[in-house]
Tab-separated table of C-alpha atoms in Angstrom:
chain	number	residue	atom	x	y	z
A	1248	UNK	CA	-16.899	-12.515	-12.138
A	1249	UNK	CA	-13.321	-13.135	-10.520
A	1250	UNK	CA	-12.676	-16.256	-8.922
A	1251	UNK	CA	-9.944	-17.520	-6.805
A	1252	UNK	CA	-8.282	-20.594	-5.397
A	1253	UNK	CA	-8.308	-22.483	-9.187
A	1254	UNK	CA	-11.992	-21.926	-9.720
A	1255	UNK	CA	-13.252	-22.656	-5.703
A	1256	UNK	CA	-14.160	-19.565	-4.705
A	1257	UNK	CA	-15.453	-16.351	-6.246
A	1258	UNK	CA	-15.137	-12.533	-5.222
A	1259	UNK	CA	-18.417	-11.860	-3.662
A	1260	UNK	CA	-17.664	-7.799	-2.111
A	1261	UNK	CA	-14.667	-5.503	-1.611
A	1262	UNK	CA	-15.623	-4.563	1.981
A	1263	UNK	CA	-12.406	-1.904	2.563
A	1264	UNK	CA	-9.870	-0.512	0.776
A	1265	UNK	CA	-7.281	1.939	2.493
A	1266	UNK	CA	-4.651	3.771	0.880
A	1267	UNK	CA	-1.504	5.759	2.036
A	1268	UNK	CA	-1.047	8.733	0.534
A	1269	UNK	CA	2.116	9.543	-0.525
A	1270	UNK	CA	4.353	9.371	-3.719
A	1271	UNK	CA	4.087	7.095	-6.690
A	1272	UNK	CA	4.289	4.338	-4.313
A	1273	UNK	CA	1.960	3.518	-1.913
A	1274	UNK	CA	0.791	0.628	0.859
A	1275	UNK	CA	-2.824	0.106	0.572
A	1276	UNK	CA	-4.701	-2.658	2.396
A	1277	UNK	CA	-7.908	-4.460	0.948
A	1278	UNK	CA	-10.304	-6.392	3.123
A	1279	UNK	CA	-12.247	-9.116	0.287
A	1280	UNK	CA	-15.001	-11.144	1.172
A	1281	UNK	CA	-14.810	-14.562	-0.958
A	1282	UNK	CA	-18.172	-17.010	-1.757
A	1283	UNK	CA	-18.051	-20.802	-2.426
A	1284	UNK	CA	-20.692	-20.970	-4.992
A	1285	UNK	CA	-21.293	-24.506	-4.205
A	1286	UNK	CA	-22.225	-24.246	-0.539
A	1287	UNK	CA	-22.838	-20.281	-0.508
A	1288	UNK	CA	-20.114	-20.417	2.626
A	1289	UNK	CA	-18.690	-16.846	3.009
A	1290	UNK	CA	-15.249	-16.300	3.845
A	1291	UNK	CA	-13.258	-12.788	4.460
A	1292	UNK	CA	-9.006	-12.186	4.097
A	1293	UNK	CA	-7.482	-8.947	4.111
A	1294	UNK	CA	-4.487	-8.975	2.328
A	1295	UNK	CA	-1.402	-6.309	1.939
A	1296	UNK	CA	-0.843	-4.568	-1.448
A	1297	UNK	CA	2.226	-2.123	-2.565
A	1298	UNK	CA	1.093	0.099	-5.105
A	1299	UNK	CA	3.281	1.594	-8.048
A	1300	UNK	CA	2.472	4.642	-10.557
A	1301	UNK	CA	3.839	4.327	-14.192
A	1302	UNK	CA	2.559	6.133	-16.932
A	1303	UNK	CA	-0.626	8.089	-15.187
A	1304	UNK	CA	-2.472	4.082	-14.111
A	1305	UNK	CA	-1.673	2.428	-10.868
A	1306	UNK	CA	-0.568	-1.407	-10.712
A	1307	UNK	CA	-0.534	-3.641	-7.999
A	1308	UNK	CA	3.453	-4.406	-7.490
A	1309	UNK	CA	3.522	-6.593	-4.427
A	1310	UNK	CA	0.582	-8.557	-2.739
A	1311	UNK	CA	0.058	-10.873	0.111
A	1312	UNK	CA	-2.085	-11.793	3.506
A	1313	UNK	CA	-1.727	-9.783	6.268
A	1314	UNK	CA	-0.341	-11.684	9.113
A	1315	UNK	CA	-2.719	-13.102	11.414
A	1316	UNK	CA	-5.309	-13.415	8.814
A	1317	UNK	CA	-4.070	-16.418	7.306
């Protein structure tokens, strides 16, 4: 189980991840629906990830909401 928001909500379904292809960087964007386990109230943020390569295993270098989806 992952939770978010201190506890409030936790991840219910990754609905879309899209990656650019490219070098050992890459922009990928990840559309996450969230569940309040308390209510069962759904909601879904895409946010904006940069992707780095370091030893063969990708880690997530930069991440934040996409604009407009705040």
């Amino acid at each position: 189980m992952l939770r978010g928001l201190d506890g409030a909500v936790e991840l219910d379904a990754i609905e879309s991840l899209e990656v650019a292809q490219g070098g050992s960087e890459r922009e990928a964007m990840a559309r996450v629906r969230w569940l309040d386990p308390l209510t069962g109230g759904a909601l879904t943020q895409t946010y904006r990830l940069t992707l780095v390569e370091s030893d063969g295993r990708w880690y997530v270098d930069r991440l934040g909401v996409l604009p407009g989806d705040e």
